[in-house]
Amino acid sequence: MASKSQSCSIWVGSETGILKGVSLSKQQAFNFCEMSCLSRDQEVCVLEWGDPLESEVLVGCANGTVKAFSTEKGIFTESKECGDATQGKFTGLAMMDGSLVTCAESGILKVWKEGCTDTIEINVGNGVCRMRQNPSRRSQVATGGKENPLKVWDLERPDKAIFTAKNVKNDWLDLRVPVWVRDIGFIPDSDKIVTCTGYHQMRVYDPSSPQRRPVLEAEFGEYPLTALSLPASQGTVVVGNTHGQLAVLDLRKGLVRGCLKGLAGGVRGLQCHPTLPLVASCGLDRFLRVHSLEDRSLLHKVYLKSRLNCVLLSSRNLELSGADLSGEVEEVKQEGEEDGETDEVWDAMETVTDKTNKRATEKAAEENAVKGPKKRRKVAKK
Amino acid sequence: QMYGTHVQADSVEEEAAFPPNFSVSEIKNKQRRHFMFMKLKQEKRKRKLELKKKRKKEREALGDKAPPKEVPKTIENQRIYDETTVNPEDEEVAFDEGTDEFSSYFNRLTNPKVLITTSDRPRGRTVRFCEQLSTAVPDSHVYYRRGLALKRVIPQCISRGFTFLIVINEDRKVPNGMVLCHLPNGPTAHFKVSSVRLRKEMKRRGKDPTEHSPEVILNNFTTRLGHSIGRMFAALFPHDPQFIGRQVATFHNQRDFIFFRFHRYIFKNEKKVGIQELGPRFTLKLRSLQKGTFDSKYGEYEWVHKRHEMDSSRRKFHL
């Protein structure tokens, strides 16, 4: 069990309540669940890392419990009651200085401190769809939902939101544009926040600028965008919608850079790898897919038998198994050898500069050769 | 006049030594070309028959030692193995199916009640199709659509205790689509309907179906998606079939097309069965399966048919 969980580099939560770990190096998926006492109210709603070393996974369930799963030991270590089913499902989990931050659909955002029973509680408004923590400033969280605009809260000053987004201007029929924030992302190295909406819009807000309206707005497709993720390379964002379309959008102009193909069902969870150009997506078609962002090709596809709700990627290299260092060393050596071979191949080849001229002359020669016999044939028939 | 040179078997085999043969398509005269082509086909057929006879003789000569007959390749034989094929002993899938939206039907907590309607202003063919479909499905009611929005119809159906909503879409006076929605909160399947045959167009048909509940046969729904759709069809009919009625409804899936047939059977003796086809006949092809009741704009799709990605291989099927 321990070795299995240590080799897993992608964690997926399903609707049946099973936490699944996928190891790409071993090409296997493992189920981690408690003694096959499965039930639908244990449905996994959110997955988050419990600590920066990524040794613990926090699992938020539909019945209000938050379970901690240790990746090193391979078992659930503790479980905490953080609310009940009446408040709705969890929409966000975060860890801040050892205390747990949870947000439910009804809008109740609570900070649970270790040891003491009193909690800081904020009501962020009804119908929350997502709560996310700012990775660079751990005390800031953003929330948004249906008819609930984007709000950024500082947990050290929980009375009022630091930033509340203003709705865009009325559209061309002078009607109020409805608000439905489905997912939020913080752009690294800047203050900006990206959101994707249920009305197939992607918006960028800048709290440091005086305007509370979005700085950039872009539309994609005709279906609600359900998930969003920011890749390691700056300037782009990956979004997914309910039809199974994944697109890479440009953040400078708001254009579609390209689409990732393959999904058949609605996207529920998306995450980009922190350093490599990879994105993992999971959805209602019961598959976990890993695409490469450079050439938009499908790298891995894993069938996990239940509908998947959320995905969590570890920062280490997905291809290598994290457990044994010797394995890493061997693979590094292999890469070195391959480089050496390719160098030899390059040295053996001729330089390319002359080839273009040769090609032009060869082409002309070919054309002449083709034209020649044709002319001769015509003459003969006459 | 006949053309001088003939296509000889020998010259075909020794191509390297001879100049290239003329092909039948280069003859400009249509009559002569047709004649040469017929001759070519006859010779080809003759050669094929000779080969067959030779092989049969060899097989008989070898007797028991003959190699087994080769099975011809068909598209179903060559189907690409689908990794979502359900293993009957799989616990996780069993749990998933045991607690999904149809669990209340399969645990015998609810009985099916079906509402059949059409798109607005249906033509005669669609109306007759709906009537015949309602005789095939027990406890079903046909209502005129009256231009009502489906999103408003659905809460009313739920309050009146319906479990299924079938909407037959019509285009150019012919039914061409079907939306099958499981009611309390269940999945919505959108199908393309083709090849609809009404009762009077059937040859050698029996009398009209009676009120007895038919048996249901679901063939070849192997993948996970196929399982969900198969369960959806099964939930349309009452749990206990009345064998006195000797009626059976078959949903046969082949190459992602689902063929619906309605028969009456009679056992003449232990080994012989006679069947009469009654009832409408149509084929369905799944276009999308949406989680939740009908909401094409904001609903989440569990499976969407994407032609360019999914139909690229002739041997890959999804149901």
XYZ file of C-alpha atoms in Angstrom:
701
model
C 0.000 0.000 0.000
C 2.735 2.424 0.973
C 4.808 1.728 -2.114
C 1.734 2.113 -4.292
C 0.873 5.500 -2.879
C 4.469 6.658 -3.045
C 4.675 5.883 -6.742
C 1.479 7.773 -7.591
C 1.995 11.114 -9.222
C -1.621 12.006 -10.030
C -4.494 11.846 -7.521
C -8.111 11.762 -8.706
C -11.316 11.923 -6.690
C -14.423 10.140 -7.952
C -18.164 10.386 -7.417
C -18.284 7.026 -5.664
C -16.025 8.330 -2.909
C -12.873 6.477 -3.955
C -9.545 8.309 -3.981
C -7.572 7.027 -6.956
C -3.856 7.320 -7.401
C -2.350 6.993 -10.865
C 1.268 6.105 -11.398
C 2.336 6.931 -14.946
C 5.731 5.306 -14.575
C 4.150 1.978 -13.666
C 1.151 2.636 -15.960
C -1.229 1.661 -13.187
C -4.067 3.119 -11.207
C -4.775 2.271 -7.585
C -7.903 2.712 -5.516
C -7.465 3.967 -1.974
C -10.687 3.601 -0.068
C -11.631 2.636 3.443
C -12.550 -1.012 3.717
C -15.012 -0.960 0.786
C -17.624 0.871 2.796
C -18.479 3.003 -0.176
C -21.437 5.320 -0.296
C -22.522 8.164 -2.512
C -22.415 10.717 0.277
C -18.660 10.183 0.484
C -18.387 11.662 -2.992
C -15.088 13.489 -3.314
C -15.732 17.176 -4.043
C -12.303 18.764 -3.639
C -8.713 17.586 -3.431
C -5.852 19.696 -2.112
C -2.312 19.231 -0.910
C -2.084 19.271 2.871
C 1.448 20.599 2.984
C 4.018 22.099 0.593
C 6.053 18.867 0.652
C 3.039 17.071 -0.877
C 3.072 14.256 1.614
C -0.585 14.643 2.538
C -3.727 14.898 0.427
C -6.828 16.553 1.862
C -10.051 15.013 0.575
C -13.312 16.951 0.966
C -16.425 14.760 0.849
C -20.039 15.562 0.102
C -21.247 14.791 3.621
C -19.029 17.460 5.112
C -16.026 15.455 6.275
C -12.469 16.337 5.335
C -10.129 13.369 5.333
C -6.351 13.510 5.324
C -4.554 10.858 3.305
C -0.842 10.301 3.741
C 0.961 9.540 0.494
C 3.884 7.988 2.281
C 1.925 5.577 4.428
C -0.909 4.983 1.959
C -3.760 5.250 4.465
C -6.243 7.836 5.637
C -4.737 9.327 8.754
C -7.510 11.522 10.093
C -10.969 12.713 9.355
C -12.601 15.952 10.462
C -16.230 17.023 10.471
C -16.334 20.398 8.825
C -19.998 21.059 8.342
C -22.852 18.900 7.169
C -24.765 18.110 3.997
C -27.249 20.970 4.502
C -24.580 23.493 3.720
C -23.985 21.963 0.325
C -20.903 20.351 -1.111
C -17.402 21.664 -0.561
C -16.277 24.117 -3.199
C -12.790 24.764 -1.899
C -10.176 23.594 0.557
C -6.981 25.292 1.558
C -4.267 25.001 4.167
C -2.982 28.192 5.774
C -0.346 28.124 8.522
C -1.562 24.816 9.839
C -5.225 25.750 9.845
C -7.776 24.360 7.414
C -9.965 26.680 5.321
C -13.179 25.205 3.932
C -15.891 26.749 1.830
C -19.283 25.208 1.103
C -21.882 25.920 -1.559
C -24.114 27.892 0.793
C -21.337 30.450 1.186
C -20.023 29.608 4.638
C -16.250 29.943 4.640
C -14.641 28.636 7.808
C -11.103 28.602 9.102
C -10.492 25.627 11.376
C -7.479 25.966 13.664
C -5.605 22.976 15.005
C -6.487 22.261 18.548
C -8.928 25.024 19.366
C -12.612 24.692 18.559
C -13.452 28.289 17.642
C -13.484 29.102 13.994
C -13.447 32.270 11.966
C -16.545 32.260 9.811
C -17.287 34.441 6.805
C -20.416 34.409 4.692
C -19.367 34.954 1.115
C -22.867 34.876 -0.358
C -25.093 32.083 -1.616
C -24.414 29.767 -4.520
C -20.627 29.576 -4.360
C -19.068 27.465 -7.117
C -15.371 27.766 -6.317
C -12.963 28.940 -3.641
C -9.240 29.132 -4.389
C -6.195 30.179 -2.407
C -3.568 32.539 -3.737
C -0.398 30.415 -4.007
C 1.936 33.379 -3.485
C -0.016 35.060 -0.657
C -1.391 32.256 1.423
C -3.796 34.327 3.453
C -5.808 35.471 0.458
C -8.673 33.421 -0.966
C -11.027 34.166 -3.837
C -14.623 32.987 -4.102
C -17.239 33.166 -6.820
C -20.440 31.497 -7.874
C -23.848 31.809 -9.508
C -25.008 35.416 -9.180
C -22.097 35.770 -6.764
C -19.349 37.961 -8.230
C -15.653 37.346 -7.706
C -14.578 38.416 -4.214
C -11.071 38.267 -2.786
C -10.872 37.893 0.986
C -7.934 38.315 3.335
C -8.331 35.870 6.185
C -6.479 38.104 8.597
C -9.144 40.789 8.106
C -12.302 38.781 7.552
C -14.882 41.584 7.882
C -14.973 42.762 4.309
C -13.641 41.531 0.988
C -10.476 43.238 -0.246
C -11.747 43.182 -3.792
C -15.241 42.684 -5.174
C -15.577 42.550 -8.910
C -18.079 44.798 -10.616
C -20.316 43.408 -13.320
C -19.647 44.388 -16.908
C -21.751 47.039 -18.648
C -25.221 46.177 -19.884
C -25.115 44.423 -23.230
C -26.298 45.799 -26.561
C -29.957 45.246 -25.606
C -29.356 47.175 -22.360
C -29.954 44.031 -20.291
C -27.958 43.102 -17.230
C -25.331 40.485 -18.039
C -25.793 37.515 -15.656
C -22.907 36.417 -13.449
C -21.826 32.786 -12.943
C -18.228 32.322 -11.872
C -17.332 28.642 -12.253
C -13.598 28.548 -11.650
C -10.870 30.943 -10.511
C -7.150 31.058 -11.046
C -4.426 33.349 -9.711
C -1.842 34.422 -12.277
C 1.627 33.956 -10.760
C 4.019 36.926 -10.433
C 1.211 39.428 -10.626
C -1.928 40.513 -8.882
C -4.290 39.406 -11.608
C -7.068 36.852 -11.285
C -8.612 34.820 -14.139
C -12.147 33.459 -13.942
C -14.220 31.330 -16.255
C -17.978 31.621 -16.267
C -20.974 29.461 -17.001
C -21.830 31.787 -19.870
C -18.716 30.695 -21.797
C -16.664 33.787 -20.940
C -13.143 34.040 -19.581
C -12.349 37.229 -17.644
C -9.175 38.689 -16.156
C -9.427 41.043 -13.186
C -6.668 43.235 -11.777
C -7.238 44.256 -8.125
C -4.271 46.636 -8.206
C -5.818 48.726 -10.964
C -8.524 51.274 -10.109
C -11.180 49.623 -12.283
C -13.163 46.808 -10.704
C -14.475 45.653 -14.058
C -12.585 42.929 -15.925
C -9.414 43.966 -17.701
C -9.814 41.336 -20.415
C -12.808 39.337 -21.549
C -12.796 36.456 -24.027
C -15.427 33.945 -25.100
C -14.958 30.329 -26.026
C -17.561 27.931 -27.354
C -21.252 27.802 -26.577
C -21.233 25.733 -23.418
C -20.475 26.596 -19.784
C -16.776 26.590 -18.910
C -16.348 24.401 -15.884
C -12.641 24.247 -15.159
C -9.580 26.427 -15.555
C -5.888 26.034 -14.992
C -2.784 28.141 -15.495
C 0.246 26.442 -17.024
C 3.837 26.999 -16.035
C 4.533 29.114 -19.094
C 3.070 32.600 -18.705
C 0.475 34.188 -20.887
C -1.938 31.317 -21.447
C -4.773 29.595 -19.646
C -6.401 26.183 -20.244
C -10.205 25.992 -19.940
C -12.656 23.123 -20.239
C -16.396 23.119 -20.825
C -19.348 20.793 -20.280
C -19.128 19.419 -23.815
C -15.637 18.028 -23.337
C -13.812 20.739 -25.244
C -10.465 21.841 -23.817
C -8.912 24.999 -25.150
C -5.736 26.957 -24.582
C -6.558 30.683 -24.531
C -4.095 33.517 -24.843
C -4.153 36.031 -21.995
C -2.767 38.955 -23.936
C -5.377 39.225 -26.650
C -8.005 36.725 -25.562
C -7.750 34.499 -28.633
C -7.894 30.726 -28.781
C -4.413 29.303 -29.232
C -5.581 25.748 -29.790
C -7.847 22.952 -28.627
C -6.947 19.713 -26.899
C -8.886 16.851 -28.400
C -10.041 13.563 -26.992
C -12.529 14.214 -24.212
C -16.025 12.876 -24.693
C -17.686 14.120 -21.527
C -17.880 17.307 -19.500
C -14.648 18.440 -17.859
C -14.825 18.413 -14.068
C -11.195 18.836 -13.076
C -8.192 20.383 -14.794
C -4.689 20.930 -13.532
C -1.479 21.991 -15.197
C 1.854 20.701 -13.974
C 3.806 23.365 -12.023
C 6.974 23.070 -14.148
C 6.432 20.802 -17.169
C 4.142 21.714 -20.088
C 1.560 19.067 -19.208
C -2.112 19.278 -18.310
C -4.217 16.574 -16.670
C -7.973 16.555 -17.207
C -10.686 14.398 -15.753
C -14.389 14.369 -16.345
C -17.686 12.610 -16.619
C -16.497 10.194 -19.285
C -14.518 8.297 -16.578
C -11.109 8.886 -18.158
C -8.043 10.732 -16.909
C -6.110 12.264 -19.774
C -2.708 13.916 -19.786
C -2.008 16.215 -22.732
C 1.192 17.938 -23.656
C 0.795 21.696 -24.006
C 3.535 22.128 -26.603
C 2.067 20.091 -29.415
C -1.376 19.522 -27.884
C -1.083 15.755 -28.238
C -2.509 13.164 -25.898
C 0.228 11.568 -23.839
C -1.652 9.310 -21.444
C -5.221 8.080 -21.133
C -6.309 6.072 -18.102
C -9.744 4.484 -17.623
C -10.933 4.899 -14.048
C -14.283 3.273 -13.673
C -16.262 6.020 -11.913
C -17.122 9.561 -12.889
C -14.261 11.782 -11.795
C -14.661 15.022 -9.893
C -11.239 16.504 -9.240
C -7.601 15.947 -10.080
C -4.389 16.817 -8.252
C -0.918 16.714 -9.767
C 2.291 16.363 -7.834
C 5.170 18.688 -8.672
C 7.686 15.967 -9.317
C 8.377 14.632 -12.782
C 5.421 12.452 -13.722
C 7.360 9.914 -15.738
C 9.821 9.055 -12.987
C 8.811 7.122 -9.895
C 9.550 9.171 -6.822
C 10.351 6.314 -4.462
C 13.710 5.014 -5.605
C 16.541 7.401 -6.269
C 18.485 4.754 -8.163
C 15.714 4.722 -10.727
C 16.089 8.447 -11.249
C 19.834 8.151 -11.652
C 19.533 5.425 -14.276
C 17.092 7.400 -16.328
C 19.279 10.500 -16.200
C 22.197 8.432 -17.497
C 20.064 7.106 -20.342
C 19.131 10.622 -21.366
C 22.838 11.536 -21.421
C 23.649 8.578 -23.630
C 20.898 9.456 -26.031
C 22.256 12.996 -26.322
C 25.695 11.627 -27.111
C 24.339 9.455 -29.886
C 22.426 12.261 -31.478
C 25.546 14.474 -31.427
C 27.417 11.867 -33.417
C 24.573 11.634 -35.887
C 24.567 15.420 -36.372
C 28.329 15.494 -36.944
C 28.096 12.781 -39.567
C 25.465 14.661 -41.563
C 26.292 17.227 -44.209
C 25.636 20.866 -43.544
C 22.268 22.061 -44.779
C 23.201 25.369 -46.491
C 23.996 23.909 -49.924
C 20.945 21.684 -50.047
C 18.426 24.441 -50.846
C 20.283 25.397 -54.027
C 20.639 21.745 -54.990
C 16.923 21.245 -54.435
C 16.057 24.159 -56.706
C 18.301 22.890 -59.461
C 17.070 19.315 -58.981
C 13.473 20.458 -59.178
C 14.146 22.353 -62.399
C 15.901 19.310 -63.810
C 12.945 17.102 -62.879
C 10.468 19.454 -64.483
C 12.470 19.529 -67.677
C 12.693 15.764 -67.677
C 8.915 15.456 -67.235
C 8.119 17.972 -69.938
C 10.532 16.394 -72.429
C 8.941 12.983 -73.039
C 5.466 14.561 -73.121
C 6.518 16.808 -75.966
C 8.046 13.877 -77.779
C 4.834 11.893 -77.454
C 2.756 14.648 -78.941
C 5.076 14.913 -81.893
C 4.943 11.166 -82.574
C 1.136 11.038 -82.650
C 0.898 13.884 -85.101
C -15.409 -6.439 -85.187
C -13.391 -7.998 -82.464
C -10.164 -6.595 -81.164
C -7.103 -8.498 -82.344
C -5.120 -9.183 -79.165
C -6.510 -11.279 -76.310
C -5.636 -11.125 -72.661
C -3.885 -14.422 -72.066
C -3.177 -15.907 -68.676
C 0.444 -16.626 -69.564
C 1.285 -13.125 -70.607
C -0.109 -11.751 -67.376
C 2.318 -13.820 -65.340
C 5.422 -13.137 -67.440
C 5.003 -9.384 -67.360
C 8.678 -8.577 -67.214
C 9.436 -10.046 -70.674
C 6.410 -8.627 -72.535
C 5.389 -5.023 -73.201
C 2.719 -3.747 -70.796
C -0.778 -5.187 -71.424
C -3.589 -2.968 -72.490
C -6.275 -2.501 -69.921
C -9.949 -2.850 -70.757
C -10.634 0.787 -69.793
C -8.511 2.146 -72.663
C -10.868 0.880 -75.399
C -12.827 3.881 -76.605
C -15.729 1.986 -78.188
C -18.371 1.351 -75.519
C -19.747 -1.868 -77.020
C -16.352 -3.453 -77.496
C -15.223 -2.293 -74.079
C -18.296 -3.832 -72.463
C -17.705 -7.092 -74.323
C -14.049 -7.267 -73.243
C -14.978 -6.480 -69.658
C -17.621 -9.249 -69.620
C -15.053 -11.649 -71.010
C -12.543 -10.604 -68.339
C -15.073 -11.157 -65.569
C -16.036 -14.575 -66.914
C -12.424 -15.684 -66.999
C -11.881 -14.380 -63.497
C -14.927 -16.252 -62.236
C -13.757 -19.430 -63.983
C -10.362 -19.174 -62.352
C -11.932 -18.607 -58.948
C -14.177 -21.675 -59.313
C -11.233 -23.834 -60.361
C -9.264 -22.673 -57.322
C -12.189 -23.429 -55.049
C -12.617 -26.934 -56.505
C -8.913 -27.603 -56.108
C -8.959 -26.529 -52.475
C -12.035 -28.619 -51.727
C -10.372 -31.668 -53.261
C -7.253 -31.122 -51.187
C -9.323 -30.759 -48.039
C -11.170 -34.015 -48.715
C -7.950 -35.782 -49.575
C -6.376 -34.790 -46.274
C -9.474 -35.860 -44.362
C -8.854 -35.478 -40.628
C -5.455 -33.855 -41.027
C -6.927 -30.912 -42.921
C -6.222 -27.518 -41.292
C -9.341 -25.991 -39.680
C -11.476 -23.719 -41.811
C -10.420 -20.095 -41.497
C -12.986 -17.761 -39.942
C -13.691 -14.826 -42.266
C -12.836 -11.426 -40.844
C -15.815 -9.192 -40.145
C -15.912 -5.734 -38.643
C -17.401 -7.170 -35.453
C -14.575 -9.738 -35.259
C -11.966 -7.073 -35.784
C -13.473 -4.633 -33.285
C -10.802 -2.723 -31.359
C -10.884 -3.818 -27.739
C -12.604 -1.112 -25.725
C -11.026 -0.638 -22.309
C -14.326 0.512 -20.846
C -15.868 -2.949 -21.414
C -17.557 -3.932 -18.180
C -16.228 -6.956 -16.362
C -19.192 -8.645 -14.629
C -17.202 -9.205 -11.426
C -16.032 -5.649 -11.083
C -17.027 -4.333 -7.652
C -16.588 -0.680 -8.362
C -18.778 -0.729 -11.440
C -21.329 -2.835 -9.563
C -21.417 -0.238 -6.799
C -21.658 2.572 -9.322
C -24.601 0.901 -11.023
C -26.209 -0.029 -7.753
C -26.345 3.585 -6.627
C -26.927 5.455 -9.885
C -30.102 7.200 -10.998
C -31.828 3.950 -12.001
C -31.287 2.292 -8.658
C -34.822 3.134 -7.536
C -36.213 1.222 -10.513
C -33.884 -1.749 -10.179
C -34.520 -1.973 -6.441
C -38.228 -2.200 -7.236
C -39.102 1.026 -5.496
C -40.785 2.700 -8.466
C -42.780 1.566 -11.449
C -42.236 3.079 -14.850
C -44.726 5.593 -16.213
C -43.886 7.008 -19.598
C -44.986 10.218 -21.271
C -44.604 10.268 -25.048
C -44.776 13.514 -26.933
C -43.397 15.043 -30.095
C -41.901 18.278 -31.287
C -44.401 21.013 -32.056
C -47.062 20.452 -34.744
C -46.325 16.846 -35.713
C -47.404 15.379 -39.043
C -49.445 12.185 -39.488
C -46.554 9.769 -39.655
C -45.064 10.927 -36.385
C -48.455 10.903 -34.663
C -49.099 7.323 -35.763
C -45.574 6.347 -34.694
C -46.191 7.747 -31.212
C -49.497 5.900 -30.905
C -47.893 2.622 -31.930
C -44.970 3.187 -29.597
C -47.365 3.723 -26.723
C -48.990 0.345 -27.422
C -45.561 -1.279 -27.327
C -44.554 0.339 -24.011
C -47.038 -0.448 -21.231
C -48.279 2.366 -19.006
C -47.438 5.073 -21.486
C -49.449 8.138 -22.385
C -49.288 10.223 -25.532
C -49.829 13.968 -25.158
C -49.950 16.666 -27.780
C -47.030 19.045 -27.433
C -48.807 22.374 -27.875
C -45.553 24.279 -28.217
C -44.637 23.923 -24.538
C -41.047 24.290 -23.373
C -39.547 21.018 -22.148
C -37.999 22.649 -19.123
C -41.491 23.579 -17.954
C -43.020 20.220 -18.876
C -40.488 18.294 -16.802
C -41.410 19.611 -13.316
C -45.065 18.973 -14.110
C -44.290 15.409 -15.139
C -42.342 14.831 -11.955
C -45.229 16.082 -9.864
C -47.625 13.706 -11.644
C -45.368 10.741 -11.023
C -43.956 10.096 -14.484
C -40.587 8.325 -14.630
C -39.738 8.789 -18.292
C -40.256 11.460 -20.906
C -39.885 10.544 -24.582
C -39.878 13.354 -27.132
C -39.920 12.302 -30.778
C -38.487 15.010 -32.964
C -39.837 15.391 -36.447
C -38.258 16.854 -39.516
C -39.866 17.053 -42.971
C -42.879 14.948 -41.922
C -40.731 12.054 -40.705
C -39.535 11.267 -37.162
C -35.763 11.686 -36.976
C -34.776 12.223 -33.352
C -35.641 11.061 -29.893
C -34.926 12.556 -26.492
C -35.280 10.032 -23.707
C -35.246 11.667 -20.281
C -35.377 9.768 -16.999
C -37.392 11.898 -14.739
C -36.639 12.583 -11.179
C -33.066 13.775 -11.886
C -31.818 11.205 -14.267
C -29.789 11.196 -17.445
C -31.098 12.443 -20.748
C -30.173 10.559 -23.886
C -30.508 12.101 -27.318
C -30.793 9.659 -30.222
C -30.956 9.916 -33.962
C -33.950 7.875 -35.217
C -33.895 6.353 -38.662
C -35.634 3.668 -40.659
C -39.039 3.941 -38.967
C -41.536 1.333 -40.163
C -45.128 1.654 -39.018
C -47.389 -1.328 -38.502
C -49.125 -1.266 -41.853
C -45.772 -1.259 -43.659
C -44.651 -4.509 -42.022
C -44.894 -7.706 -43.982
C -46.426 -10.799 -42.386
C -47.253 -9.002 -39.200
C -49.447 -10.224 -36.425
C -52.409 -8.576 -34.800
C -51.995 -5.512 -32.594
C -50.067 -5.896 -29.328
C -52.102 -6.606 -26.220
C -51.853 -4.896 -22.852
C -49.512 -7.549 -21.404
C -46.046 -6.391 -20.314
C -43.460 -7.607 -22.787
C -40.158 -9.282 -22.016
C -37.148 -7.130 -22.768
C -34.010 -8.329 -24.555
C -30.907 -6.126 -24.514
C -28.206 -7.391 -26.846
C -24.573 -6.501 -26.989
C -24.360 -3.517 -24.625
C -20.859 -4.268 -23.429
C -19.089 -1.024 -22.587
C -19.774 1.175 -19.591
C -21.675 3.630 -21.757
C -23.571 0.732 -23.289
C -24.495 -0.451 -19.818
C -25.941 2.932 -18.902
C -28.021 3.084 -22.076
C -29.118 -0.534 -21.702
C -30.312 0.150 -18.173
C -32.166 3.173 -19.438
C -34.072 1.033 -21.928
C -34.745 -1.619 -19.339
C -36.212 0.948 -16.974
C -38.863 1.847 -19.571
C -40.702 -1.442 -19.089
C -42.378 -2.900 -15.974
C -40.291 -5.244 -13.865
C -42.218 -8.461 -14.316
C -42.994 -9.501 -17.860
C -46.320 -11.268 -18.321
C -45.385 -14.456 -20.104
C -49.049 -15.111 -20.965
C -48.818 -12.301 -23.475
C -45.841 -13.922 -25.248
C -44.577 -10.518 -26.361
C -40.963 -9.448 -26.446
C -39.278 -6.109 -27.129
C -35.695 -6.347 -28.373
C -33.013 -3.653 -28.298
C -30.158 -5.043 -30.350
C -26.931 -3.063 -30.460
C -24.647 -3.643 -33.390
C -21.924 -1.273 -34.523
C -23.334 1.520 -32.315
C -26.779 1.302 -33.928
C -29.605 0.099 -31.684
C -32.350 -1.813 -33.499
C -35.766 -1.951 -31.832
C -38.085 -4.821 -32.720
C -41.348 -5.969 -31.138
C -42.391 -9.605 -31.628
C -44.905 -12.136 -30.469
C -43.536 -15.668 -30.122
C -45.084 -19.072 -29.777
C -43.307 -22.310 -28.968
C -44.505 -25.010 -31.356
C -42.549 -27.653 -29.527
C -39.432 -27.640 -27.382
C -37.120 -26.782 -30.228
C -39.194 -24.742 -32.665
C -40.396 -21.189 -32.146
C -42.585 -19.159 -34.419
C -42.365 -15.366 -34.271
C -44.586 -12.661 -35.674
C -43.372 -9.127 -35.849
C -45.861 -6.617 -34.511
C -45.377 -3.082 -33.606
C -43.151 -0.360 -34.897
C -39.598 -0.934 -35.934
C -36.884 1.721 -35.775
C -33.143 2.176 -35.369
C -31.461 4.519 -32.923
C -28.014 5.992 -32.760
C -26.843 7.696 -29.592
C -25.802 11.310 -30.061
C -25.289 12.447 -26.508
C -25.881 11.394 -22.940
C -26.405 14.284 -20.564
C -26.316 14.041 -16.804
C -29.423 15.538 -15.228
C -32.776 16.288 -16.830
C -33.059 17.946 -20.206
C -30.867 21.043 -20.318
C -28.964 21.189 -23.547
C -27.351 24.566 -22.878
C -26.211 24.373 -19.272
C -26.261 20.649 -18.589
C -23.125 18.571 -18.186
C -22.633 15.946 -20.830
C -21.449 12.507 -19.867
C -20.815 11.517 -23.472
C -21.027 13.461 -26.664
C -20.638 11.953 -30.122
C -17.844 13.811 -31.884
C -17.745 12.577 -35.421
C -14.242 13.594 -36.449
C -12.568 12.237 -33.332
C -14.614 9.122 -32.681
C -15.549 7.928 -36.171
C -12.018 7.900 -37.564
C -11.682 4.110 -37.284
C -14.130 1.697 -38.883
C -13.513 -0.872 -36.187
C -14.002 1.252 -33.076
C -17.414 1.357 -31.405
C -18.511 3.025 -28.213
C -21.657 1.283 -27.071
